[in-house]
Coordinates of C-alpha atoms in Angstrom, one line a residue:
Chain A
M1 CA 104.4 143.5 72.5
K2 CA 102.6 140.2 72.7
L3 CA 104.0 137.6 75.0
M4 CA 102.3 134.9 73.1
E5 CA 100.1 135.0 70.1
T6 CA 98.3 132.1 68.5
S7 CA 95.9 131.9 65.6
G8 CA 93.9 128.8 64.9
L9 CA 96.5 126.8 66.7
T10 CA 95.8 123.1 66.5
K11 CA 97.8 120.1 67.5
R12 CA 96.9 116.5 66.8
F13 CA 98.8 113.5 68.1
R14 CA 97.7 110.6 65.8
R15 CA 94.0 110.4 66.6
T16 CA 93.9 112.7 69.6
W17 CA 93.3 116.4 69.2
A18 CA 95.4 117.9 72.0
L19 CA 94.6 121.4 71.1
R20 CA 91.9 122.7 68.8
D21 CA 91.7 126.0 67.1
C22 CA 93.2 128.1 69.8
T23 CA 93.4 131.8 69.1
L24 CA 94.9 133.8 71.8
A25 CA 97.0 137.0 72.4
I26 CA 98.6 137.6 75.7
P27 CA 100.2 141.0 76.2
A28 CA 103.7 141.1 77.7
G29 CA 104.3 142.0 81.3
H30 CA 101.9 139.5 82.9
V31 CA 102.2 136.5 85.1
V32 CA 99.9 134.2 83.2
A33 CA 98.3 131.1 84.8
L34 CA 97.3 128.5 82.3
V35 CA 94.7 126.4 84.0
G36 CA 92.9 123.3 83.1
P37 CA 92.3 119.7 84.1
N38 CA 94.8 117.0 83.2
G39 CA 94.7 116.4 79.5
A40 CA 93.4 119.8 78.7
G41 CA 96.2 120.7 76.4
K42 CA 98.3 122.8 78.7
T43 CA 101.6 121.0 78.2
T44 CA 100.9 120.9 74.5
L45 CA 100.4 124.6 74.3
L46 CA 103.5 125.3 76.3
N47 CA 105.6 122.9 74.3
L48 CA 104.4 124.6 71.1
A49 CA 105.4 127.9 72.6
V50 CA 109.0 126.7 73.2
G51 CA 109.3 124.9 69.9
L52 CA 109.4 121.4 71.3
L53 CA 106.3 120.7 69.2
R54 CA 105.2 122.0 65.9
P55 CA 101.6 122.9 65.2
T56 CA 99.4 120.6 63.1
F57 CA 97.6 123.7 61.9
G58 CA 97.7 127.3 62.8
R59 CA 100.4 129.6 64.0
I60 CA 102.1 130.6 67.2
S61 CA 104.7 133.2 68.0
V62 CA 106.2 134.5 71.2
L63 CA 107.7 137.8 72.3
G64 CA 106.4 139.9 69.5
G65 CA 106.6 137.5 66.6
E66 CA 109.5 135.2 67.3
K67 CA 109.1 131.7 65.9
P68 CA 109.1 129.3 68.8
G69 CA 112.3 127.2 68.8
S70 CA 114.3 129.7 66.7
V71 CA 117.6 130.9 67.9
A72 CA 116.3 134.2 69.0
A73 CA 113.3 132.7 70.8
R74 CA 115.4 130.1 72.6
R75 CA 117.7 132.9 73.7
R76 CA 114.8 135.0 75.1
V77 CA 112.6 132.3 76.5
G78 CA 113.4 130.4 79.7
F79 CA 111.6 127.1 80.0
V80 CA 111.2 124.6 82.7
A81 CA 109.5 121.5 81.5
Q82 CA 107.1 119.3 83.5
D83 CA 108.8 117.5 86.4
A84 CA 111.8 119.9 86.0
P85 CA 114.1 117.6 84.0
L86 CA 117.8 117.9 85.0
Y87 CA 120.8 115.6 84.6
G88 CA 120.5 113.6 87.8
H89 CA 123.9 112.2 87.8
L90 CA 125.6 115.6 87.7
P91 CA 126.4 117.7 90.8
A92 CA 124.4 120.8 91.0
G93 CA 127.5 123.0 90.1
D94 CA 128.2 120.9 87.0
M95 CA 124.5 121.1 86.0
L96 CA 124.8 124.9 86.1
H97 CA 128.1 124.8 84.2
L98 CA 126.5 122.5 81.6
A99 CA 123.6 124.8 81.1
R100 CA 126.0 127.7 80.9
N101 CA 127.8 126.0 78.1
L102 CA 124.5 125.4 76.3
N103 CA 123.5 129.1 76.3
L104 CA 124.6 132.3 74.8
T105 CA 123.8 134.5 77.7
W106 CA 124.5 133.4 81.2
D107 CA 124.6 135.1 84.6
E108 CA 126.8 132.7 86.5
E109 CA 127.2 134.9 89.6
R110 CA 123.5 135.3 90.0
A111 CA 122.9 131.6 89.6
R112 CA 125.5 130.7 92.2
D113 CA 124.1 133.3 94.6
R114 CA 120.7 132.0 94.2
L115 CA 121.8 128.4 94.9
A116 CA 123.8 129.7 97.9
D117 CA 120.7 131.6 99.2
L118 CA 118.6 128.4 98.8
G119 CA 121.2 126.4 100.6
I120 CA 121.7 124.0 97.7
P121 CA 125.3 122.6 97.8
L122 CA 127.0 122.8 94.4
A123 CA 128.7 119.5 95.1
R124 CA 125.6 117.5 95.7
K125 CA 124.2 115.4 92.9
V126 CA 121.0 116.6 91.4
R127 CA 119.2 113.3 92.1
Q128 CA 120.1 113.6 95.7
L129 CA 118.4 116.9 96.0
S130 CA 114.9 117.2 97.4
G131 CA 112.0 117.8 95.0
G132 CA 111.8 121.4 96.1
Q133 CA 115.5 121.9 95.6
R134 CA 115.4 120.3 92.2
A135 CA 112.6 122.7 91.2
Q136 CA 114.6 125.6 92.5
L137 CA 117.7 124.5 90.6
A138 CA 115.6 124.1 87.4
L139 CA 114.3 127.6 88.0
T140 CA 117.8 128.9 88.6
V141 CA 119.0 127.4 85.4
A142 CA 116.1 129.0 83.5
L143 CA 116.6 132.4 85.1
A144 CA 120.4 132.4 84.7
K145 CA 120.1 133.0 81.0
R146 CA 118.2 136.2 81.8
P147 CA 115.1 135.4 79.7
E148 CA 112.3 137.9 78.9
V149 CA 109.7 135.3 79.6
L150 CA 109.8 132.3 81.7
I151 CA 107.6 129.4 80.7
L152 CA 107.0 126.8 83.5
D153 CA 105.0 123.6 82.9
E154 CA 103.3 122.5 86.1
P155 CA 106.1 123.9 88.3
L156 CA 104.1 123.2 91.5
A157 CA 102.7 119.8 90.8
S158 CA 105.3 117.7 92.6
L159 CA 106.0 120.1 95.4
D160 CA 104.8 119.9 99.0
P161 CA 103.0 122.9 100.3
L162 CA 106.1 124.4 101.9
A163 CA 108.2 123.9 98.8
R164 CA 105.4 125.3 96.7
H165 CA 105.2 128.4 98.8
D166 CA 109.0 128.9 98.6
F167 CA 109.1 128.3 94.9
M168 CA 106.4 130.8 94.2
G169 CA 108.2 133.2 96.5
S170 CA 111.4 132.9 94.5
L171 CA 109.5 133.2 91.3
M172 CA 107.8 136.4 92.4
A173 CA 111.0 137.8 93.6
A174 CA 112.6 137.2 90.2
V175 CA 109.6 138.7 88.5
A176 CA 109.9 141.8 90.6
E177 CA 113.6 142.0 90.1
D178 CA 113.8 141.5 86.3
G179 CA 110.4 142.5 85.2
L180 CA 110.1 139.3 83.3
S181 CA 106.8 137.8 82.2
V182 CA 105.8 134.3 83.3
V183 CA 103.5 131.7 81.8
F184 CA 102.9 128.8 84.0
S185 CA 100.5 125.9 83.8
S186 CA 98.8 124.5 86.8
H187 CA 95.9 122.2 87.7
V188 CA 95.9 123.7 91.2
V189 CA 93.4 126.4 91.2
S190 CA 93.7 127.7 94.7
E191 CA 96.3 130.4 95.4
L192 CA 96.2 131.6 91.8
E193 CA 95.1 135.1 92.7
R194 CA 98.1 135.6 94.8
I195 CA 100.4 134.9 91.8
A196 CA 98.8 135.4 88.5
D197 CA 97.3 138.5 86.9
Y198 CA 96.3 136.9 83.7
L199 CA 94.3 133.7 83.3
V200 CA 93.9 131.3 80.5
V201 CA 91.6 128.4 80.9
L202 CA 92.0 125.4 78.6
N203 CA 89.6 122.5 78.7
E204 CA 89.5 119.4 76.5
G205 CA 91.9 121.0 74.1
R206 CA 89.9 124.1 73.6
L207 CA 90.4 127.6 74.9
Q208 CA 87.7 128.4 77.3
L209 CA 88.6 131.7 78.9
A210 CA 91.4 134.2 78.7
G211 CA 91.8 137.6 80.2
E212 CA 93.3 139.7 82.9
V213 CA 92.3 138.5 86.3
D214 CA 90.9 141.9 87.4
V215 CA 88.8 142.2 84.4
L216 CA 87.5 138.6 84.7
L217 CA 86.7 139.1 88.3
G218 CA 84.9 142.4 87.6
A219 CA 82.8 140.7 85.0
H220 CA 81.7 137.7 87.0
H221 CA 79.5 137.6 90.1
I222 CA 77.8 135.1 92.2
L223 CA 74.0 135.7 92.4
T224 CA 72.1 134.1 95.1
G225 CA 68.3 134.1 94.9
P226 CA 65.2 132.1 94.4
G227 CA 65.5 129.0 92.3
G228 CA 63.0 127.9 89.7
E229 CA 61.9 130.6 87.4
M230 CA 64.9 132.7 86.6
A231 CA 63.8 136.0 85.4
L232 CA 67.2 137.2 84.4
D233 CA 67.9 139.3 81.4
S234 CA 69.8 136.9 79.3
K235 CA 71.0 139.6 77.0
R236 CA 72.9 141.3 79.8
I237 CA 73.6 138.3 82.0
A238 CA 75.0 135.0 81.0
V239 CA 74.8 132.2 83.5
V240 CA 78.0 130.2 83.5
Q241 CA 77.0 127.8 86.2
A242 CA 73.9 127.3 88.2
T243 CA 73.7 125.2 91.4
Q244 CA 70.4 124.6 93.1
A245 CA 70.6 124.2 96.9
G246 CA 67.2 123.7 98.4
A247 CA 65.1 126.8 97.7
Q248 CA 68.1 128.8 96.8
A249 CA 70.0 129.0 93.5
H250 CA 73.6 130.0 93.2
L251 CA 74.5 131.3 89.8
L252 CA 77.9 132.3 88.6
V253 CA 77.1 134.9 86.0
R254 CA 78.9 137.0 83.6
T255 CA 77.6 140.5 83.2
S256 CA 78.1 142.9 80.4
A257 CA 79.0 145.8 82.6
A258 CA 80.8 145.6 85.9
D259 CA 78.7 148.1 87.9
Q260 CA 75.2 147.3 86.8
P261 CA 72.6 146.8 89.6
D262 CA 71.7 143.4 90.8
P263 CA 68.6 141.9 89.2
P264 CA 65.6 142.2 91.5
G265 CA 65.3 139.4 94.0
W266 CA 68.9 138.4 93.6
L267 CA 71.8 139.1 95.9
S268 CA 75.2 139.6 94.2
S269 CA 78.5 138.8 95.7
P270 CA 82.0 138.9 94.2
A271 CA 83.3 135.6 92.7
T272 CA 86.8 134.4 93.6
L273 CA 89.1 133.3 90.9
E274 CA 88.7 129.7 92.1
D275 CA 84.9 129.9 91.8
L276 CA 85.3 131.2 88.4
V277 CA 87.8 128.7 87.1
L278 CA 85.9 125.8 88.6
A279 CA 82.6 127.0 87.1
Y280 CA 84.1 127.1 83.7
L281 CA 85.9 123.8 84.0
R282 CA 82.7 122.1 85.1
D283 CA 81.1 123.1 81.9
P284 CA 83.5 122.6 78.9
K285 CA 80.9 124.2 76.6
A286 CA 80.8 127.5 78.4
S287 CA 83.4 129.8 76.9
V288 CA 84.5 133.3 76.4
L289 CA 86.1 133.8 73.1
P290 CA 87.8 137.0 73.6
G291 CA 89.8 137.5 70.5
P292 CA 93.1 139.2 70.9
D293 CA 92.1 142.0 73.2
L294 CA 90.2 140.9 76.2
T295 CA 89.6 144.2 77.9
A296 CA 87.3 145.1 75.1
A297 CA 85.7 141.8 74.7
A298 CA 85.3 140.7 78.3
G299 CA 81.6 141.5 78.4
G300 CA 80.8 140.8 74.9
Q301 CA 80.3 137.6 72.9
A302 CA 78.8 135.9 75.9
A303 CA 78.3 132.4 75.0
R304 CA 76.5 129.5 76.5
A305 CA 77.2 127.6 73.3
Chain B
M5 CA 85.8 126.5 67.5
T6 CA 85.7 123.9 64.8
A7 CA 88.2 121.2 64.4
S8 CA 88.2 121.3 60.6
A9 CA 91.3 122.1 58.8
P10 CA 92.1 125.8 58.4
P11 CA 93.1 127.2 55.0
A12 CA 96.3 125.7 53.6
G13 CA 98.2 128.9 54.1
L14 CA 98.0 128.5 57.9
R15 CA 99.7 125.2 58.1
G16 CA 102.5 125.5 60.6
E17 CA 104.2 128.4 58.9
P18 CA 106.3 130.7 61.0
L19 CA 104.8 134.0 61.7
R20 CA 108.0 135.7 60.6
P21 CA 110.5 134.4 58.1
A22 CA 113.4 132.9 59.9
G23 CA 116.0 135.5 59.1
E24 CA 117.9 135.4 62.3
K25 CA 121.7 135.4 62.1
S26 CA 122.2 135.4 65.8
A27 CA 125.3 134.2 67.4
R28 CA 125.6 130.5 68.0
V29 CA 126.9 128.7 71.0
A30 CA 130.6 128.0 70.5
W31 CA 131.8 124.5 69.7
R32 CA 134.2 124.4 72.6
R33 CA 131.4 125.1 75.0
L34 CA 129.4 122.2 73.6
A35 CA 132.5 120.1 73.7
W36 CA 132.7 120.6 77.4
V37 CA 129.1 119.4 77.6
T38 CA 129.9 116.3 75.6
W39 CA 133.0 115.6 77.7
R40 CA 131.1 116.1 81.0
Q41 CA 128.2 113.9 80.0
Q42 CA 130.0 111.1 78.3
R43 CA 133.3 110.7 80.0
T44 CA 132.0 108.0 82.3
A45 CA 130.5 106.0 79.5
L46 CA 133.6 106.4 77.4
A47 CA 135.9 105.3 80.2
G48 CA 133.8 102.3 80.9
L49 CA 133.6 101.4 77.2
L50 CA 137.4 101.8 76.7
A51 CA 138.2 99.7 79.7
L52 CA 137.5 96.4 77.9
P53 CA 139.8 96.9 74.9
A54 CA 142.3 98.4 77.3
V55 CA 142.5 95.1 79.0
A56 CA 143.1 93.5 75.6
A57 CA 145.7 96.0 74.8
I58 CA 147.6 95.4 78.0
A59 CA 147.3 91.7 77.6
M60 CA 148.8 91.9 74.1
A61 CA 151.6 94.1 75.3
A62 CA 152.4 91.9 78.3
I63 CA 152.0 88.4 76.9
A64 CA 153.5 87.1 73.7
A65 CA 151.1 85.8 71.1
P66 CA 150.8 82.0 70.7
D67 CA 153.7 80.9 68.5
Y68 CA 152.1 79.3 65.5
G69 CA 155.4 79.4 63.6
S70 CA 157.0 76.6 65.3
S71 CA 154.2 74.3 66.2
Y72 CA 150.5 73.9 66.3
T73 CA 150.7 72.7 69.9
D74 CA 151.4 75.9 71.6
D75 CA 150.5 76.6 75.2
P76 CA 146.7 76.3 75.3
A77 CA 146.5 79.2 77.7
R78 CA 148.1 81.4 75.2
V79 CA 145.9 80.1 72.4
G80 CA 142.9 80.9 74.6
L81 CA 144.3 84.3 75.2
K82 CA 144.4 85.0 71.5
S83 CA 140.7 84.1 71.2
A84 CA 139.9 86.2 74.2
V85 CA 141.7 89.2 72.8
V86 CA 140.0 88.9 69.5
L87 CA 136.6 88.5 71.2
L88 CA 137.1 91.6 73.3
L89 CA 138.1 93.6 70.3
Q90 CA 135.2 92.3 68.3
L91 CA 132.9 93.3 71.1
T92 CA 134.2 96.9 71.3
P93 CA 132.2 98.2 68.3
V94 CA 129.0 96.5 69.6
L95 CA 129.4 97.9 73.1
A96 CA 130.1 101.4 71.6
G97 CA 126.8 101.2 69.7
L98 CA 124.9 99.8 72.7
F99 CA 126.3 102.1 75.4
I100 CA 127.3 105.3 73.6
G101 CA 125.2 105.4 70.4
A102 CA 121.8 104.1 71.4
P103 CA 121.4 106.0 74.8
L104 CA 122.7 109.3 73.4
I105 CA 119.2 110.5 72.5
A106 CA 117.0 107.7 73.7
R107 CA 118.0 108.1 77.4
E108 CA 117.5 111.8 77.3
A109 CA 114.2 111.3 75.7
E110 CA 113.2 108.8 78.4
Q111 CA 114.4 111.0 81.2
G112 CA 112.8 114.1 79.8
T113 CA 116.1 116.0 79.6
L114 CA 115.8 116.5 75.9
R115 CA 113.2 119.1 76.8
L116 CA 115.9 120.8 78.8
A117 CA 118.7 120.5 76.2
W118 CA 116.6 121.5 73.3
T119 CA 115.2 124.7 74.8
Q120 CA 118.6 126.2 75.6
G121 CA 120.5 128.5 73.3
A122 CA 122.4 125.8 71.3
D123 CA 120.5 124.5 68.3
R124 CA 119.8 120.8 68.0
T125 CA 122.0 120.1 65.1
R126 CA 125.1 121.6 66.7
W127 CA 124.2 119.9 70.0
L128 CA 124.0 116.6 68.2
L129 CA 127.0 116.9 66.1
C130 CA 129.1 118.0 69.0
R131 CA 128.0 115.1 71.0
T132 CA 128.6 112.5 68.4
V133 CA 131.4 113.4 66.0
P134 CA 134.2 113.9 68.6
V135 CA 133.2 110.7 70.4
M136 CA 133.1 108.8 67.1
V137 CA 136.5 110.1 66.1
L138 CA 138.0 109.2 69.5
L139 CA 136.6 105.7 69.3
A140 CA 137.7 105.3 65.7
L141 CA 141.3 106.3 66.7
A142 CA 141.3 104.0 69.6
A143 CA 140.0 101.2 67.3
A144 CA 142.7 101.9 64.8
G145 CA 145.4 101.8 67.4
L146 CA 144.1 98.5 68.8
G147 CA 144.0 97.1 65.3
L148 CA 147.6 98.0 64.8
E149 CA 148.5 96.5 68.1
L150 CA 146.7 93.3 67.2
R151 CA 148.4 93.0 63.8
W152 CA 151.8 93.5 65.4
W153 CA 151.0 90.9 68.1
L154 CA 149.7 88.3 65.8
R155 CA 152.7 88.7 63.4
A156 CA 155.1 88.5 66.3
G157 CA 153.5 85.1 67.0
G158 CA 154.0 84.0 63.5
W159 CA 150.4 84.1 62.6
A160 CA 150.9 85.2 59.0
V161 CA 153.3 82.5 58.3
W162 CA 151.2 79.8 59.8
Y163 CA 148.1 80.5 58.0
A164 CA 148.4 83.4 55.5
G165 CA 144.8 83.2 54.3
G166 CA 143.6 83.4 57.8
Q167 CA 143.9 87.2 57.7
W168 CA 140.9 87.2 55.4
L169 CA 138.8 85.5 58.0
P170 CA 135.9 87.8 59.0
Q171 CA 136.9 88.1 62.6
F172 CA 140.5 89.1 61.7
F173 CA 139.7 91.2 58.6
S174 CA 137.4 93.5 60.5
L175 CA 140.0 94.0 63.2
N176 CA 142.5 95.6 60.8
P177 CA 142.9 99.3 61.8
L178 CA 140.8 100.8 59.0
P179 CA 137.8 98.4 59.0
F180 CA 137.9 98.3 62.8
A181 CA 137.6 102.1 63.0
G182 CA 134.9 101.9 60.4
W183 CA 132.8 99.4 62.3
V184 CA 133.1 101.4 65.5
T185 CA 131.9 104.5 63.8
L186 CA 129.1 102.7 62.1
S187 CA 128.0 101.0 65.3
V188 CA 127.8 104.4 67.2
S189 CA 125.9 106.1 64.4
L190 CA 123.5 103.1 64.0
G191 CA 122.8 103.2 67.7
L192 CA 122.3 107.0 67.5
L193 CA 119.8 106.9 64.7
L194 CA 117.8 104.0 66.2
G195 CA 117.8 105.7 69.6
A196 CA 116.5 108.9 68.0
A197 CA 113.8 107.0 66.2
I198 CA 112.7 104.7 68.9
R199 CA 113.4 107.0 71.9
R200 CA 113.6 104.2 74.4
T201 CA 117.0 103.0 75.5
V202 CA 116.6 99.3 75.8
P203 CA 114.5 98.8 72.6
A204 CA 117.0 101.0 70.8
M205 CA 119.9 98.9 72.1
A206 CA 118.1 95.7 70.9
A207 CA 117.4 97.1 67.5
M208 CA 121.0 98.3 67.2
L209 CA 122.3 94.9 68.1
A210 CA 120.1 93.2 65.5
C211 CA 120.9 95.7 62.8
Y212 CA 124.6 95.6 63.5
A213 CA 124.7 91.8 63.6
A214 CA 122.8 91.6 60.3
L215 CA 125.1 94.1 58.6
L216 CA 128.3 92.5 59.9
S217 CA 127.1 89.0 58.9
A218 CA 126.0 90.1 55.4
T219 CA 129.3 91.9 54.9
S220 CA 131.4 89.0 56.1
L221 CA 129.4 86.3 54.2
W222 CA 128.6 88.0 50.9
W223 CA 129.6 91.6 50.3
R224 CA 133.2 91.6 51.2
H225 CA 134.0 89.0 48.6
G226 CA 132.8 91.2 45.9
Y227 CA 134.4 94.6 46.6
L228 CA 136.4 93.9 43.5
S229 CA 135.7 91.1 40.9
P230 CA 137.6 88.0 42.0
L231 CA 140.4 86.7 39.8
L232 CA 140.3 83.3 38.1
R233 CA 143.2 81.0 38.0
V234 CA 143.3 77.6 36.2
V235 CA 145.6 75.1 37.9
P236 CA 146.4 72.6 35.3
H237 CA 148.8 70.3 37.2
A238 CA 146.4 69.5 39.9
T239 CA 146.7 66.1 41.7
I240 CA 143.4 64.7 40.9
V241 CA 141.9 61.5 42.3
S242 CA 138.8 59.9 41.1
G243 CA 135.5 60.7 42.8
G244 CA 135.9 64.4 42.7
G245 CA 138.8 64.6 45.2
Y246 CA 141.6 66.8 44.2
G247 CA 144.6 68.5 45.5
Y248 CA 146.7 71.2 44.0
G249 CA 149.8 73.3 44.7
V250 CA 149.8 76.9 43.7
G251 CA 152.8 79.1 44.1
F252 CA 151.5 82.4 45.4
S253 CA 154.2 84.8 46.4
R254 CA 153.3 85.9 49.9
G255 CA 156.3 86.6 51.9
S256 CA 155.2 87.8 55.3
G257 CA 152.0 89.4 54.0
P258 CA 148.6 87.8 53.8
G259 CA 147.9 85.1 51.4
P260 CA 145.2 85.2 48.8
Y261 CA 141.6 84.8 49.7
I262 CA 140.4 81.8 47.9
L263 CA 136.7 82.0 47.2
G264 CA 136.1 78.8 45.5
T265 CA 137.6 75.9 43.5
R266 CA 136.0 73.4 41.2
L267 CA 137.0 70.9 38.6
G268 CA 136.4 71.9 35.1
W269 CA 137.1 71.2 31.4
P270 CA 139.9 73.2 29.8
D271 CA 137.2 75.5 28.3
G272 CA 135.8 76.2 31.8
R273 CA 132.7 74.0 31.7
P274 CA 132.2 72.3 35.1
L275 CA 132.2 68.5 35.3
S276 CA 128.9 66.8 35.8
A277 CA 128.4 64.7 38.9
S278 CA 128.9 61.4 37.1
Q279 CA 132.1 62.6 35.4
L280 CA 133.6 63.2 38.8
N281 CA 133.6 59.4 39.3
H282 CA 136.2 58.8 36.5
T283 CA 139.6 57.7 37.2
A284 CA 142.6 59.9 37.7
A285 CA 143.9 58.8 34.3
W286 CA 140.7 60.0 32.7
F287 CA 141.2 63.4 34.4
R288 CA 144.8 63.6 33.1
E289 CA 143.7 62.5 29.6
H290 CA 141.1 65.2 29.3
H291 CA 143.2 67.9 30.8
I292 CA 140.8 68.4 33.6
A293 CA 142.0 71.4 35.7
V294 CA 141.1 73.1 39.0
W295 CA 139.4 76.4 38.4
M296 CA 139.9 78.7 41.3
T297 CA 138.4 82.1 42.0
Y298 CA 140.3 84.2 44.5
Q299 CA 141.2 87.7 45.7
P300 CA 144.9 88.2 45.4
S301 CA 146.9 89.1 48.4
N302 CA 147.8 92.5 47.1
R303 CA 144.2 93.5 47.4
Y304 CA 144.2 93.1 51.2
S305 CA 144.9 96.7 51.9
T306 CA 142.6 97.9 49.1
F307 CA 139.8 95.9 50.6
Q308 CA 140.4 97.6 54.0
F309 CA 140.2 101.0 52.4
I310 CA 137.0 100.0 50.6
E311 CA 135.4 98.7 53.8
F312 CA 136.5 101.8 55.7
G313 CA 135.2 104.0 53.0
W314 CA 131.7 102.6 52.8
L315 CA 131.3 102.3 56.6
V316 CA 132.3 105.9 57.2
A317 CA 130.0 107.0 54.3
L318 CA 127.1 105.0 55.8
S319 CA 127.9 106.4 59.3
A320 CA 127.8 110.0 57.9
L321 CA 124.5 109.2 56.3
L322 CA 123.1 107.8 59.5
V323 CA 124.2 110.9 61.5
G324 CA 122.7 113.0 58.8
L325 CA 119.4 111.2 59.0
T326 CA 119.5 111.6 62.8
V327 CA 120.0 115.4 62.3
V328 CA 117.0 115.5 60.0
L329 CA 114.9 113.3 62.4
I330 CA 115.6 115.4 65.5
S331 CA 115.1 118.7 63.8
R332 CA 111.7 117.6 62.6
R333 CA 110.6 115.7 65.6
A334 CA 109.2 117.0 68.8
A335 CA 111.1 116.4 72.0

């Protein structure tokens, strides 16, 4: 089953193209990080996935063909929008009760246990909670309907490092407990490896990179070697990013096979996810267009468009 | 990776035909949501007319029956009560209707509400219809109380036609209920369209005022074609001044609503300006009569039904438009 499948997905707001021709297929069972700078189209993509927006062109479906926003999809998808909107004037307990009354499935006991574990008093008004507590409450609301996929828009953006750590901890515990899939957007690129096992990079409204983290890391290396003439086999190696530091060049390259030998004169070292994301984001034109199945396409269709 | 339009077949179609017949969130669950979210606003809103209701119950209306020179404090009270009641529909539109969607849009909570299990149409209907019905019932009750209060003070006897005055006509139970309903639905639609509370409130106020004025000044007169009466024995003085006495049977009910009178020839032609300067004898000689158009008193309740009817129909239309708007629009 595909967690999310898009084809030629395009969204235009008046004169701005928020998302252009995005074709993507994410298999279920992943924790997907949707990464990109501000204005890259992350929120647009997620709002399309939960039916809050409709595509200008193209198609999108979630959870094996459900139309976003349909009754079935809303039942199976948990969503926490950017800034975790909640009714601030309600006490946390009433907020839960309200969400319960807006849903068909609801696990009240679990929700209350979670809030008790987190030390969030039910009687306290939502607007009096700390940012971290609000985020946790929003997560609790989203989890209480026992979704199959949880979609989180910038869940970490407004959290301090400690709250961020706690939030990710709760999220990972829920993932382990329920086996649910997660899609979350973030413009924070550090710490992603710890959380996500699938990466989607959006930049300027276009899909730049998508694939399982392991596969992506296996296909990318940092080569350190002499600058100037680069006698690299461009058929086998695509340079994503080159930095020249004195006599040395650092290249982030994508190779067609994971275990090929280093080119002569170059020293290969593994790239971190952060290196990789940053390299792609710096060059919006660099892209891997994997098509639906990235494991097959990871090394192919290298593009330095 | 081109931005050009894909083939027409791809335009926003669902990947799967929408054939779900899944269970829907029960009305009574949504009713709780409505109650929890709007009880404060409702209580605040109903406080004002409640003051008016208590004042009417506690203090007798000014006694117009016996004299014009009643206690000024009580005359002032009547004006205050009428003003409070007049304000009720406006405040309902401003503080219940306009923020209903606009505030949620501003605070981002629409993105929460619209991604839960309940669909938007149900969510909206459940949040508006019970509130509108409640307010309409409250308005009707207040309208009845006002009618009783003014009658007890001899209002109808003192000035029967006064019940057609715009400020009193619209406070009859049915029109009052209608205006409250309209005001809420107007605020609702504008809030859904504008998505910002304060501008939606301003727009609501402007539209409501325009509609109420147009109704009072022009439309209400013509719900049914006015009747014409020729008053032959008018007391006519030269220079266009005239007086007349017409025996309308009115009892304790409202008098007729006189829309206009003019001097005319027996065949209905109006007098020219120069003819108005003739002597009274000339008027008598030529059988000049007063031509009067009016709405008879027995239409008073019919007019209330008509006003209620179109206001409720318009409200239903506005709620329907809001449903269409929010089911098409993004959050």
